[in-house]
PDB file of C-alpha atoms in Angstrom:
ATOM      1  CA  UNK A  86      -0.048   0.153   0.097  1.00 97.00           C
ATOM      2  CA  UNK A  87       1.197   3.412  -0.632  1.00 97.00           C
ATOM      3  CA  UNK A  88      -0.152   6.667   0.939  1.00 98.00           C
ATOM      4  CA  UNK A  89       1.274  10.128   1.416  1.00 98.00           C
ATOM      5  CA  UNK A  90       4.510   9.677   2.941  1.00 98.00           C
ATOM      6  CA  UNK A  91       4.130   5.951   3.756  1.00 98.00           C
ATOM      7  CA  UNK A  92       4.752   2.721   1.628  1.00 98.00           C
ATOM      8  CA  UNK A  93       4.066  -0.874   3.104  1.00 98.00           C
ATOM      9  CA  UNK A  94       4.255  -4.397   1.562  1.00 98.00           C
ATOM     10  CA  UNK A  95       4.689  -7.974   2.342  1.00 98.00           C
ATOM     11  CA  UNK A  96       7.658  -9.878   1.220  1.00 98.00           C
ATOM     12  CA  UNK A  97       8.286 -13.489   0.788  1.00 98.00           C
ATOM     13  CA  UNK A  98      11.890 -14.593   1.638  1.00 98.00           C
ATOM     14  CA  UNK A  99      13.204 -16.622  -1.430  1.00 98.00           C
ATOM     15  CA  UNK A 100      16.247 -18.614  -1.690  1.00 98.00           C
ATOM     16  CA  UNK A 101      17.918 -15.798  -3.760  1.00 98.00           C
ATOM     17  CA  UNK A 102      17.396 -13.383  -0.596  1.00 98.00           C
ATOM     18  CA  UNK A 103      18.960 -15.892   1.900  1.00 98.00           C
ATOM     19  CA  UNK A 104      22.418 -16.295   3.223  1.00 98.00           C
ATOM     20  CA  UNK A 105      24.287 -19.517   3.821  1.00 97.00           C
ATOM     21  CA  UNK A 106      22.187 -20.225   6.864  1.00 96.00           C
ATOM     22  CA  UNK A 107      18.994 -19.969   5.024  1.00 96.00           C
ATOM     23  CA  UNK A 108      17.791 -16.749   6.520  1.00 98.00           C
ATOM     24  CA  UNK A 109      17.264 -13.277   5.073  1.00 98.00           C
ATOM     25  CA  UNK A 110      20.455 -11.828   4.059  1.00 98.00           C
ATOM     26  CA  UNK A 111      21.718  -8.486   5.496  1.00 98.00           C
ATOM     27  CA  UNK A 112      22.521  -7.130   2.039  1.00 98.00           C
ATOM     28  CA  UNK A 113      19.039  -7.984   0.898  1.00 98.00           C
ATOM     29  CA  UNK A 114      17.523  -6.166   3.994  1.00 98.00           C
ATOM     30  CA  UNK A 115      19.745  -3.064   3.204  1.00 98.00           C
ATOM     31  CA  UNK A 116      18.515  -3.132  -0.408  1.00 98.00           C
ATOM     32  CA  UNK A 117      15.024  -3.295   0.635  1.00 98.00           C
ATOM     33  CA  UNK A 118      15.608  -0.390   3.293  1.00 98.00           C
ATOM     34  CA  UNK A 119      17.097   1.581   0.464  1.00 98.00           C
ATOM     35  CA  UNK A 120      14.493   0.921  -2.396  1.00 98.00           C
ATOM     36  CA  UNK A 121      11.391   0.841  -0.240  1.00 98.00           C
ATOM     37  CA  UNK A 122      12.132   4.034   1.904  1.00 98.00           C
ATOM     38  CA  UNK A 123      12.547   5.596  -1.469  1.00 98.00           C
ATOM     39  CA  UNK A 124       9.314   4.484  -2.640  1.00 98.00           C
ATOM     40  CA  UNK A 125       7.790   6.011   0.569  1.00 98.00           C
ATOM     41  CA  UNK A 126       9.590   9.480  -0.516  1.00 98.00           C
ATOM     42  CA  UNK A 127       8.154   9.095  -4.046  1.00 98.00           C
ATOM     43  CA  UNK A 128       4.728   9.301  -2.593  1.00 98.00           C
ATOM     44  CA  UNK A 129       5.557  12.845  -1.722  1.00 97.00           C
ATOM     45  CA  UNK A 130       7.874  14.195  -4.332  1.00 97.00           C
ATOM     46  CA  UNK A 131       9.146  13.268  -7.829  1.00 95.00           C
ATOM     47  CA  UNK A 132      12.666  13.802  -6.835  1.00 92.00           C
ATOM     48  CA  UNK A 133      14.239  10.393  -6.060  1.00 93.00           C
ATOM     49  CA  UNK A 134      17.370  11.923  -4.686  1.00 95.00           C
ATOM     50  CA  UNK A 135      20.648  10.262  -3.644  1.00 98.00           C
ATOM     51  CA  UNK A 136      21.667   8.394  -0.556  1.00 98.00           C
ATOM     52  CA  UNK A 137      23.560  10.286   2.042  1.00 98.00           C
ATOM     53  CA  UNK A 138      23.274   7.740   4.693  1.00 98.00           C
ATOM     54  CA  UNK A 139      21.593   4.329   5.216  1.00 98.00           C
ATOM     55  CA  UNK A 140      21.946   2.337   8.334  1.00 98.00           C
ATOM     56  CA  UNK A 141      20.228  -1.097   9.444  1.00 98.00           C
ATOM     57  CA  UNK A 142      19.863  -2.866  12.684  1.00 98.00           C
ATOM     58  CA  UNK A 143      19.486  -6.590  12.246  1.00 98.00           C
ATOM     59  CA  UNK A 144      17.301  -7.967  15.049  1.00 98.00           C
ATOM     60  CA  UNK A 145      15.863 -11.323  14.432  1.00 98.00           C
ATOM     61  CA  UNK A 146      16.121 -13.918  11.515  1.00 98.00           C
ATOM     62  CA  UNK A 147      13.388 -14.580   8.821  1.00 98.00           C
ATOM     63  CA  UNK A 148      13.704 -17.842   7.210  1.00 98.00           C
ATOM     64  CA  UNK A 149      13.167 -19.212   3.833  1.00 97.00           C
ATOM     65  CA  UNK A 150       9.408 -19.012   2.575  1.00 98.00           C
ATOM     66  CA  UNK A 151       8.723 -16.783   5.709  1.00 98.00           C
ATOM     67  CA  UNK A 152       6.459 -13.609   4.964  1.00 98.00           C
ATOM     68  CA  UNK A 153       8.015 -10.219   6.308  1.00 98.00           C
ATOM     69  CA  UNK A 154       6.022  -7.220   6.667  1.00 98.00           C
ATOM     70  CA  UNK A 155       7.824  -3.946   5.470  1.00 98.00           C
ATOM     71  CA  UNK A 156       6.596  -0.597   6.675  1.00 98.00           C
ATOM     72  CA  UNK A 157       8.327   2.547   5.671  1.00 98.00           C
ATOM     73  CA  UNK A 158       7.860   6.322   6.358  1.00 98.00           C
ATOM     74  CA  UNK A 159       9.186   9.657   5.588  1.00 98.00           C
ATOM     75  CA  UNK A 160       9.940  11.176   8.923  1.00 98.00           C
ATOM     76  CA  UNK A 161      10.796  14.594   7.443  1.00 98.00           C
ATOM     77  CA  UNK A 162      11.260  16.201   3.959  1.00 98.00           C
ATOM     78  CA  UNK A 163      12.959  19.702   3.626  1.00 97.00           C
ATOM     79  CA  UNK A 164      13.930  21.564   0.613  1.00 96.00           C
ATOM     80  CA  UNK A 165      17.224  19.561   0.112  1.00 97.00           C
ATOM     81  CA  UNK A 166      17.203  16.525   2.374  1.00 98.00           C
ATOM     82  CA  UNK A 167      14.654  13.709   3.271  1.00 98.00           C
ATOM     83  CA  UNK A 168      14.691  11.360   6.118  1.00 98.00           C
ATOM     84  CA  UNK A 169      13.003   7.904   6.012  1.00 98.00           C
ATOM     85  CA  UNK A 170      12.505   4.971   8.386  1.00 98.00           C
ATOM     86  CA  UNK A 171      11.622   1.345   7.755  1.00 98.00           C
ATOM     87  CA  UNK A 172      10.551  -1.525  10.059  1.00 98.00           C
ATOM     88  CA  UNK A 173      10.577  -5.213   9.130  1.00 98.00           C
ATOM     89  CA  UNK A 174       8.419  -7.743  11.031  1.00 98.00           C
ATOM     90  CA  UNK A 175       7.805 -11.323  10.854  1.00 98.00           C
ATOM     91  CA  UNK A 176       4.248 -11.779   9.673  1.00 97.00           C
ATOM     92  CA  UNK A 177       3.753 -14.843  11.695  1.00 97.00           C
ATOM     93  CA  UNK A 178       4.518 -13.515  15.102  1.00 98.00           C
ATOM     94  CA  UNK A 179       5.304  -9.735  14.708  1.00 98.00           C
ATOM     95  CA  UNK A 180       8.906 -10.106  15.819  1.00 98.00           C
ATOM     96  CA  UNK A 181      11.185  -7.061  14.571  1.00 98.00           C
ATOM     97  CA  UNK A 182      13.447  -8.547  11.838  1.00 98.00           C
ATOM     98  CA  UNK A 183      15.143  -5.364  11.043  1.00 98.00           C
ATOM     99  CA  UNK A 184      15.035  -1.748  11.103  1.00 98.00           C
ATOM    100  CA  UNK A 185      16.581   0.907   8.961  1.00 98.00           C
ATOM    101  CA  UNK A 186      17.204   4.643   8.461  1.00 98.00           C
ATOM    102  CA  UNK A 187      17.761   6.304   5.274  1.00 98.00           C
ATOM    103  CA  UNK A 188      18.776   9.994   4.690  1.00 98.00           C
ATOM    104  CA  UNK A 189      18.630  11.250   0.964  1.00 98.00           C
ATOM    105  CA  UNK A 190      19.717  14.460  -0.737  1.00 98.00           C
ATOM    106  CA  UNK A 191      17.137  15.789  -3.030  1.00 97.00           C
TER     107      UNK A 191
END
């Protein structure tokens, strides 16, 4: 779903997104934070911008074939910078898989 300043979706963990332990790879999580916080930003502007800072906190695993809920929001958008946040939870129990913060230059 997409509304002004927000983007949310469900993601199924496929083999291509897993690490050697069979859980959602940290690099895949970082890419998801990057792309989907930008999707939230694009609900407010046509300027996708460029990344200034991206951070992720890895809290719990999501395993192969598990569904993860991804919710992103624009915390603030100024004339030249935008700050977004992302939260990923396991659909099965609501456990936080990861959180992310993303700053972009517009």
